[in-house]
CSV table of C-alpha atoms in Angstrom, one decimal:
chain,number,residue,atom,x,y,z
A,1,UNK,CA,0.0,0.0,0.0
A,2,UNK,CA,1.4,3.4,-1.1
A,3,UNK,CA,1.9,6.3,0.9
A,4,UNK,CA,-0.7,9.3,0.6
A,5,UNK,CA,-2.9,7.0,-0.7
A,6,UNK,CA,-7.0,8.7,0.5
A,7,UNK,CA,-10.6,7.3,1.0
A,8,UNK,CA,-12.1,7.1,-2.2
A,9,UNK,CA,-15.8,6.0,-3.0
A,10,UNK,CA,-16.0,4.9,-7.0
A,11,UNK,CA,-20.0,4.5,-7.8
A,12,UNK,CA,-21.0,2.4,-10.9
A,13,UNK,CA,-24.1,4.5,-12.5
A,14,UNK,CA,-22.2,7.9,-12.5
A,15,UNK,CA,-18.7,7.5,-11.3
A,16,UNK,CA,-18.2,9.4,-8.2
A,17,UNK,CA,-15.0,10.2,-6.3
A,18,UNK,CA,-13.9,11.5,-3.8
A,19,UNK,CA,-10.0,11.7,-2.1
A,20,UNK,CA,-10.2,12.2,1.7
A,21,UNK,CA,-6.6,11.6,3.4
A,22,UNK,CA,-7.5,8.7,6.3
A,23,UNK,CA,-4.8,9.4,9.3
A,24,UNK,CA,-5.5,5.4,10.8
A,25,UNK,CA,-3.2,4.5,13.4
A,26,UNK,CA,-1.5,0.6,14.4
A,27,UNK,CA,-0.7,-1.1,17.4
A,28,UNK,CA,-1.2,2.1,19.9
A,29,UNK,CA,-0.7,1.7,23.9
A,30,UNK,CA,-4.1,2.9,24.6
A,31,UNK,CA,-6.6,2.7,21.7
A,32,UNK,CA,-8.9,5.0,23.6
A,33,UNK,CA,-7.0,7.8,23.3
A,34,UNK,CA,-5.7,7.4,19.6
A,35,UNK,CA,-4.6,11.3,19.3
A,36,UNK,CA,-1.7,11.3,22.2
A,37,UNK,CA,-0.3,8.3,20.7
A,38,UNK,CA,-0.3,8.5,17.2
A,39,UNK,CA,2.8,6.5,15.6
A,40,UNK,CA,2.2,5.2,12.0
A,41,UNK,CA,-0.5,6.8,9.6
A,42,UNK,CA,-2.4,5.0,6.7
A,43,UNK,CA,-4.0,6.4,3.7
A,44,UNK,CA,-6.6,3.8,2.4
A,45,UNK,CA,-8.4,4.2,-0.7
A,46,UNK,CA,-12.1,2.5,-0.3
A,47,UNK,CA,-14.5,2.2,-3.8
A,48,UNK,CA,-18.0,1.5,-3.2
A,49,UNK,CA,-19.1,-0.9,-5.6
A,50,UNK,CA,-22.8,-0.3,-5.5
A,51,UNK,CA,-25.0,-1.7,-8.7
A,52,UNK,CA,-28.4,-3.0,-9.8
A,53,UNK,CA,-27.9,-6.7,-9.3
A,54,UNK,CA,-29.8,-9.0,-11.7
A,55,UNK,CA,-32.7,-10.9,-9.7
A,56,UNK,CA,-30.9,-14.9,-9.1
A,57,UNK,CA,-28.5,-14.6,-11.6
A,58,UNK,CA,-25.1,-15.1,-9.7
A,59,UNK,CA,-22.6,-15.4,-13.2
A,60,UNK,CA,-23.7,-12.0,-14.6
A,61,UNK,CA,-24.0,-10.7,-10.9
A,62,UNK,CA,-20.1,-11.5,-10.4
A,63,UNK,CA,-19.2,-10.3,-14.0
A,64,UNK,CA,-20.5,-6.9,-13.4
A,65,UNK,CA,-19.3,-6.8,-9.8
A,66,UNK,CA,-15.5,-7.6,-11.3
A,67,UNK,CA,-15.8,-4.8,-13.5
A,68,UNK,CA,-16.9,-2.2,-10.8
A,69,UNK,CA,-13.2,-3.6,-9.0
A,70,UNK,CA,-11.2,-3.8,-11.9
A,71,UNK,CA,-12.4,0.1,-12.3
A,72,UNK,CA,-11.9,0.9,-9.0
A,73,UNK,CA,-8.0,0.9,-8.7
A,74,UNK,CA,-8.6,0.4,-4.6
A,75,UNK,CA,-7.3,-0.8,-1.5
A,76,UNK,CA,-10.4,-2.1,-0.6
A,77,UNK,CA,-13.6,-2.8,-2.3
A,78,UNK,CA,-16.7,-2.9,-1.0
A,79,UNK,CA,-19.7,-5.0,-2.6
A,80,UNK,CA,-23.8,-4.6,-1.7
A,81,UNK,CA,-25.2,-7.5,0.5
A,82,UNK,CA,-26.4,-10.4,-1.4
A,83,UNK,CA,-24.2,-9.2,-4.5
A,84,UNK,CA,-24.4,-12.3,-6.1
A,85,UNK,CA,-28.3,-13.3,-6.2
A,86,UNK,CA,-30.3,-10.1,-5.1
A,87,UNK,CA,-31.8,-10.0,-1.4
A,88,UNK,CA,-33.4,-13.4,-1.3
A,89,UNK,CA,-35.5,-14.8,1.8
A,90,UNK,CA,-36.5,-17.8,0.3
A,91,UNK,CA,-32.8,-19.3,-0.4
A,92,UNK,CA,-34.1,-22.9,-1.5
A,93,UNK,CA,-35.4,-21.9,-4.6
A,94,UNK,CA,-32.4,-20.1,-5.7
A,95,UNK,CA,-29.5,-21.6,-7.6
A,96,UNK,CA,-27.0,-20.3,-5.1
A,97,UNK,CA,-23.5,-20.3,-5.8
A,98,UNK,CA,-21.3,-22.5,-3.1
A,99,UNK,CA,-20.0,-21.2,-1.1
A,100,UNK,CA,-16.4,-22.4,-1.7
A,101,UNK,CA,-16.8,-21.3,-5.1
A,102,UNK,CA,-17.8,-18.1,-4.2
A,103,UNK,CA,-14.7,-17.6,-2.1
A,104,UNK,CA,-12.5,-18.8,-4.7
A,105,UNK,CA,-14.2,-15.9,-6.8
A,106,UNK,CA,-13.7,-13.2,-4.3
A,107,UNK,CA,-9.9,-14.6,-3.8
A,108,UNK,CA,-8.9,-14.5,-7.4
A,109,UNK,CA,-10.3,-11.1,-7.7
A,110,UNK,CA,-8.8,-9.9,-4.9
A,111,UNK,CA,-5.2,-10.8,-5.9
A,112,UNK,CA,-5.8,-10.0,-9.7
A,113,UNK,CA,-6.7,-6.2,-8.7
A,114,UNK,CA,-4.7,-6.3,-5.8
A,115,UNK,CA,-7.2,-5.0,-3.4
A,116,UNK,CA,-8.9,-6.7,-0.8
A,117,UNK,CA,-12.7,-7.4,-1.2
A,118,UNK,CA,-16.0,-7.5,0.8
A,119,UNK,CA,-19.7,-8.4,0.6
A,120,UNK,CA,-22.4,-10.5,1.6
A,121,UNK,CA,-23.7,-13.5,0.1
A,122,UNK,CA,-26.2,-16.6,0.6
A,123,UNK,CA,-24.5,-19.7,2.3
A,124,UNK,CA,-25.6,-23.0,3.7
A,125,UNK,CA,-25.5,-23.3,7.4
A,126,UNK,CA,-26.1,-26.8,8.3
A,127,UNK,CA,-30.4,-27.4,7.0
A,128,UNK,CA,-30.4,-23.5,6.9
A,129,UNK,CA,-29.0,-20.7,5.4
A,130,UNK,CA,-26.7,-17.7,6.3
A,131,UNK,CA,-26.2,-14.0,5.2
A,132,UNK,CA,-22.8,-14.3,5.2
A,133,UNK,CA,-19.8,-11.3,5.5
A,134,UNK,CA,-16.7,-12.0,3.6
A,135,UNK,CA,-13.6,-10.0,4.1
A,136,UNK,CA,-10.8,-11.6,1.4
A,137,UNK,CA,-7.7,-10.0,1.1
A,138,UNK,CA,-4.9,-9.6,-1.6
A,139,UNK,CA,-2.9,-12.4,-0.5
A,140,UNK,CA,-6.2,-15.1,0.0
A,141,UNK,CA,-7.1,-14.6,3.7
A,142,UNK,CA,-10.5,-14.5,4.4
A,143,UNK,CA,-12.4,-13.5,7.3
A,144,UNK,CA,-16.3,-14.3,7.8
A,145,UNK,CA,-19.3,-12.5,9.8
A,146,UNK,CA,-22.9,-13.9,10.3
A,147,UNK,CA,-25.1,-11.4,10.0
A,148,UNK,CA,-26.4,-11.1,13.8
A,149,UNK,CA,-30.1,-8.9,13.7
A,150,UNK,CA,-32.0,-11.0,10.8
A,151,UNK,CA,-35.0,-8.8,8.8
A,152,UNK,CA,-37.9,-10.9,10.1
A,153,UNK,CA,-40.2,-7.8,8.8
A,154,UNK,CA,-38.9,-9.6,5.4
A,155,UNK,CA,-38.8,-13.1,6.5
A,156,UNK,CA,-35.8,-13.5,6.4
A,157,UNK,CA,-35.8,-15.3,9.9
A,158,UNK,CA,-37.7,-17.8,8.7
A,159,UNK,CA,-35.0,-19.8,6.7
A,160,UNK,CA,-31.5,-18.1,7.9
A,161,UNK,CA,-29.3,-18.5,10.7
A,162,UNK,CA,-28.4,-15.5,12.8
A,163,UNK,CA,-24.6,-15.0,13.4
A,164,UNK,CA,-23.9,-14.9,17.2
A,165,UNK,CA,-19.8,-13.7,17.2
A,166,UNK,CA,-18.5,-9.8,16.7
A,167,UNK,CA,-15.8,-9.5,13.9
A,168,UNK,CA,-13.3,-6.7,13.8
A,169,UNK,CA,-10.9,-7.6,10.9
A,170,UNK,CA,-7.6,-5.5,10.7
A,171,UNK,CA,-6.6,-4.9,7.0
A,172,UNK,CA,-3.5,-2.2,6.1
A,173,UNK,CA,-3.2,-0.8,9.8
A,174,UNK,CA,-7.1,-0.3,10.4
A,175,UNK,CA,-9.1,-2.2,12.2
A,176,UNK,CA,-13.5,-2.3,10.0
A,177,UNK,CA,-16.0,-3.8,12.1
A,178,UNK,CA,-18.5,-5.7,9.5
A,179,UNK,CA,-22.2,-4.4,9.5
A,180,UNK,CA,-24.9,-6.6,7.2
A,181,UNK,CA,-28.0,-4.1,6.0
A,182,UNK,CA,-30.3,-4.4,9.4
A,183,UNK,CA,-27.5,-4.3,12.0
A,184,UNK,CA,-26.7,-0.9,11.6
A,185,UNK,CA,-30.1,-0.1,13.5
A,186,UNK,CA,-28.9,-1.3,16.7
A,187,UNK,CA,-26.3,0.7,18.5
A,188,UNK,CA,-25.3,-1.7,21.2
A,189,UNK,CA,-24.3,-4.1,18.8
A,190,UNK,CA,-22.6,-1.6,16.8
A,191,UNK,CA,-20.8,0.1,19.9
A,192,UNK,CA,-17.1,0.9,19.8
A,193,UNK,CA,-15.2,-0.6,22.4
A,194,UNK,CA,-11.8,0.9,21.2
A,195,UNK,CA,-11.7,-1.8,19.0
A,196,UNK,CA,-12.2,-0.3,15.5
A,197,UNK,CA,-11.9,2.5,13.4
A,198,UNK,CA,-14.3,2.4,10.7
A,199,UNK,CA,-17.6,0.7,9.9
A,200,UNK,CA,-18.1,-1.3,7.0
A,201,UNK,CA,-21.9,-1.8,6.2
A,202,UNK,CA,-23.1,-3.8,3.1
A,203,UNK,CA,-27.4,-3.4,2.4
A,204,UNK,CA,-30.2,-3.3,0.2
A,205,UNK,CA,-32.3,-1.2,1.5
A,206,UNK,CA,-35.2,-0.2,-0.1
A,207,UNK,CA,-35.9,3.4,-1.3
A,208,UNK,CA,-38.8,4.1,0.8
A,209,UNK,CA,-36.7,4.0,3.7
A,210,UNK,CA,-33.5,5.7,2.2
A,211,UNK,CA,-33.9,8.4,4.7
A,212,UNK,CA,-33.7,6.0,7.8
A,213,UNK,CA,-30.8,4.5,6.1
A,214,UNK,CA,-29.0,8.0,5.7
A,215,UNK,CA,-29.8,9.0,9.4
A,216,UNK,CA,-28.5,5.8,10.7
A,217,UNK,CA,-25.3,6.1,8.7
A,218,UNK,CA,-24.5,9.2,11.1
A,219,UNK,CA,-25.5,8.3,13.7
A,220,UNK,CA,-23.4,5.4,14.0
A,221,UNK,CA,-20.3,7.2,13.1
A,222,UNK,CA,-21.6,10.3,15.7
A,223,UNK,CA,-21.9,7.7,18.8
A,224,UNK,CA,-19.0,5.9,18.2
A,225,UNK,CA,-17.0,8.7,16.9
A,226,UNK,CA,-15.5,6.3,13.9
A,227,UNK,CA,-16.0,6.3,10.2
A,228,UNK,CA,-18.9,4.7,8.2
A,229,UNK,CA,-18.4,3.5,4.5
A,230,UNK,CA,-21.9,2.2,3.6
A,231,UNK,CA,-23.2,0.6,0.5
A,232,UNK,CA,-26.3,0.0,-1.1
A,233,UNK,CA,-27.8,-1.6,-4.5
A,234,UNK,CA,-29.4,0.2,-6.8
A,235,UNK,CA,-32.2,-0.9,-9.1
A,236,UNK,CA,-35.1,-3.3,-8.9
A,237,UNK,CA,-36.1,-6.6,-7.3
A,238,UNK,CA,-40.0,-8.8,-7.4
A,239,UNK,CA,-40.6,-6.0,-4.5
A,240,UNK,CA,-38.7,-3.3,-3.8
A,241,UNK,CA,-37.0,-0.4,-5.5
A,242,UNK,CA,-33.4,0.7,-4.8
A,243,UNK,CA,-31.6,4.3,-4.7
A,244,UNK,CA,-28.0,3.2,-3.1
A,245,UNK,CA,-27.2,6.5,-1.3
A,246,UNK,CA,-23.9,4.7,-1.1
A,247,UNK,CA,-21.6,6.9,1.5
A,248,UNK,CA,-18.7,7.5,3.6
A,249,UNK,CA,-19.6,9.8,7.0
A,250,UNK,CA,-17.1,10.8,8.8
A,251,UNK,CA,-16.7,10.6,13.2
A,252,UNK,CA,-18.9,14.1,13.3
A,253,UNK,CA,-21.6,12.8,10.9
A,254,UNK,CA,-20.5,14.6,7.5
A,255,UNK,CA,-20.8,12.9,4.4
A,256,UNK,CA,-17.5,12.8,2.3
A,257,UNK,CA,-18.8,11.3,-0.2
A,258,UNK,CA,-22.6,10.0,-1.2
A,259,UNK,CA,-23.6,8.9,-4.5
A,260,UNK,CA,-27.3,8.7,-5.9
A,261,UNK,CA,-28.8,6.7,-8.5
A,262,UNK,CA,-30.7,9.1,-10.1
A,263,UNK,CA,-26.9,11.6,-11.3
A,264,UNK,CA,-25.2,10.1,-14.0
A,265,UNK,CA,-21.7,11.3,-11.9
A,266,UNK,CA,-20.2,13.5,-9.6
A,267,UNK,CA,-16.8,14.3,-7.7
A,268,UNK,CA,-15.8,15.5,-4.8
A,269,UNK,CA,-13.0,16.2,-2.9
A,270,UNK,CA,-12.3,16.4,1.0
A,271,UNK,CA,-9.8,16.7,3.8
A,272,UNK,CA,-9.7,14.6,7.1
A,273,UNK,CA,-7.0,16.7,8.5
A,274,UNK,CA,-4.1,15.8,10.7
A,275,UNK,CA,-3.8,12.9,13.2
A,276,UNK,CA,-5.2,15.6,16.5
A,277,UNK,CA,-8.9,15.2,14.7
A,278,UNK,CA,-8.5,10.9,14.7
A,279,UNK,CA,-12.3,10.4,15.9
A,280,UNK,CA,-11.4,8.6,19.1
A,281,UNK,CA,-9.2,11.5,20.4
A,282,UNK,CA,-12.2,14.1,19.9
A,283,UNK,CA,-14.4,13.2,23.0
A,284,UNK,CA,-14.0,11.0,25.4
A,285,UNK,CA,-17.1,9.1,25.2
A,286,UNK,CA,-16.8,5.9,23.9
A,287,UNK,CA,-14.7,5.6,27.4
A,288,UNK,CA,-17.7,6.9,29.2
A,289,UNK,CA,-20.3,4.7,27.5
A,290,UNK,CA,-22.2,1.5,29.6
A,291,UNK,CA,-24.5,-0.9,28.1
A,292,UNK,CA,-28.1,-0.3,29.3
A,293,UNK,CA,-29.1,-3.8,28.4
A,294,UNK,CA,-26.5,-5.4,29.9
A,295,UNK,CA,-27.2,-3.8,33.3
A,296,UNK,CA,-30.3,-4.2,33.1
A,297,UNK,CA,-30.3,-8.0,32.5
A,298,UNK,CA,-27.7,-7.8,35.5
A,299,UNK,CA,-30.2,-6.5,37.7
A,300,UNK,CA,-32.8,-9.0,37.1
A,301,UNK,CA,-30.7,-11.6,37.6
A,302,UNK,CA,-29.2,-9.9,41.0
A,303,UNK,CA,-33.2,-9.5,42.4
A,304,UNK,CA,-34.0,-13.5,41.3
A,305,UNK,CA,-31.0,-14.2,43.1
A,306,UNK,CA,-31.9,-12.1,46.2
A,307,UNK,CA,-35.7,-12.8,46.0
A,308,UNK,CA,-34.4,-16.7,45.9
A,309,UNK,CA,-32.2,-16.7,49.4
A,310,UNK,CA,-34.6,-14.1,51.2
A,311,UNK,CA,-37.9,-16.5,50.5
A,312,UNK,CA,-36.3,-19.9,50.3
A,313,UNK,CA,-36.4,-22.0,52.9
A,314,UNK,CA,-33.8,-22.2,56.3
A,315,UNK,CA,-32.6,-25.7,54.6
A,316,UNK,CA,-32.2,-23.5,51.1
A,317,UNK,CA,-30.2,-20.8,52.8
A,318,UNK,CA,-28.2,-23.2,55.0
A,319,UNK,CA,-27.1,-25.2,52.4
A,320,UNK,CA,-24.2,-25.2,50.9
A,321,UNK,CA,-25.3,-25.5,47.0
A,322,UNK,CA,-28.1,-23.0,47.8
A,323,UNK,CA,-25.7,-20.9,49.5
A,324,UNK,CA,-23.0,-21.1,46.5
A,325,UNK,CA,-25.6,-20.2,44.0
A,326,UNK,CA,-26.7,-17.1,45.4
A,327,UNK,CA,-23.5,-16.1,45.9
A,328,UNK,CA,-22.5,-16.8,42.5
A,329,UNK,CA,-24.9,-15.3,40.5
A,330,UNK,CA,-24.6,-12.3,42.8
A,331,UNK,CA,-20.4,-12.4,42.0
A,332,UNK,CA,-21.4,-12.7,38.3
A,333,UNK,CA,-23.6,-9.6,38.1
A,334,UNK,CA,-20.9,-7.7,40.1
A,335,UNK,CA,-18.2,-8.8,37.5
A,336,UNK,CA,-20.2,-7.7,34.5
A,337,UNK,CA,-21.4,-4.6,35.7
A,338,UNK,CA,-17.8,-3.8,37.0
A,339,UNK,CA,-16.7,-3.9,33.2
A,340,UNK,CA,-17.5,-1.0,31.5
A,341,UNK,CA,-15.4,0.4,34.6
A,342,UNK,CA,-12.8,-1.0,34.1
């Protein structure tokens, strides 16, 4: 990766650009205060590959998709989710690539353009299915996220597997935390613990609700004071109509660079600034942060546990497994809630 390389966003339907130096950091003694500390910078130069997939047509999906990388001329590029069939909920009836071959795709394109590549896609999970994250980079290694929060508004919990592990994947001295479409509506999930730097979301998200997806773009980057590159199809499937509004938003909510379906092209052209304005050295709040759900599942486990030694019986209290128990659960809520403290 060259030096003074920038954040770029190339859009197929109207090529837009956009150069915006990207001041990451690697292996800092305290990620939480990034600006005191700031020893190597990276410039990475991102395309967002957002297109009108064909409806279940995976070989002309991956063609076209190629051609937006090849283009490109990236560090890193960025496909929409599903990329190879269109958002599908009813997987069985699809002709899905496998998912080996699909991988073997994304790897040879990877090292032929010399950029890593990401995306979701349609996998087998045992008798189900999964909406699955890749992350391949130039040199073959792959890294793969489940998407977690499923779109049951869409059915799409009715035949898929919802992921259950966080990824962070560290490519050229940053450190993306993977999004799939409907994740990026809840925060917890999304929160920063000081351990990325940017958020990668892939969608297709329907037009109706291109506002909400817009809004939600900043407001992850605003609460976790990181960087959002987010994209969207464009186009038409059986039931829903696609604008992309493809973007990158930086840690105080401003877009560097959108694109829109409807412009045949546009270019732009914006500065991050120096390492002092690195998103996590702005305002100390990621560090200030606790998780209301957490704490609050805490409690209720603390009052079971307290409601279960004050009205059990003097046999209950007196014994020793009745006595352990209470005490542990009682130790385990202390531990969890001492966490965000520590």
């Amino acid at each position: 990766m060259r030096n003074r390389r920038g954040l770029f966003a190339g859009m197929q339907s109207g090529r837009l650009s956009g150069f915006v130096p990207y001041k990451g950091t690697k292996d800092l003694p305290n990620a939480g205060r990034i600006s005191r500390f700031i020893r190597n910078f990276v410039d990475m130069k991102v395309a967002l590959c957002q297109f009108s997939m064909e409806w279940e047509a995976a070989a002309r999906n991956l063609r076209r998709a190629e051609e937006l990388v090849a283009q490109a001329g990236a560090d890193l590029a960025l496909l929409p989710e599903m990329f190879a069939t269109g958002f599908v909920t009813e997987p069985w009836r699809t002709a899905l690539p496998d998912e080996e071959e699909l991988l073997a795709w994304m790897r040879r394109t990877a090292r032929r353009y010399a950029t890593a590549l990401a995306g979701s896609a349609v996998v087998r999970s045992g008798d189900r299915f999964a909406n699955r994250f890749f992350f391949v980079r130039p040199a073959g290694g792959a890294e793969r996220y489940d998407k977690r929060h499923l779109f049951s508004i869409g059915g799409e919990d009715a035949h898929f597997v919802a992921g259950r592990r966080r990824v962070v994947v560290e490519y050229g001295g940053l450190r993306f935390l993977p999004l799939v479409c409907y994740d990026l509506r809840f925060p917890v999930w999304c929160r920063c613990r000081s351990d990325y730097d940017a958020i990668l979301c892939v969608a297709s998200w329907p037009a109706p609700r291109r506002e909400v997806w817009r809004t939600l773009l900043r407001a992850r980057a605003i609460e976790n004071q990181c960087y959002v590159v987010g994209v969207n199809r464009t186009g038409d499937d059986p039931w829903n109509h696609y604008a992309g509004d493809s973007a990158v938003v930086d840690f105080k909510g401003t877009p560097l660079c959108e694109a829109d379906a409807s412009r045949p092209g546009s270019t732009g052209k914006r500065s991050i600034g120096s390492g002092r304005n690195f998103p996590h050295g702005a305002m100390p709040t990621i560090s200030c942060c606790d998780d209301c759900a957490r704490n609050a599942v805490c409690g209720k486990i603390a009052t079971f546990a307290g409601n279960l030694f004050r009205s059990g019986r003097a046999a209950f209290r007196q014994s020793p497994a009745g006595l352990g128990l209470t005490l542990g659960l009682h130790c385990l809520c202390t531990i969890f809630r001492m966490q965000d403290a520590i």
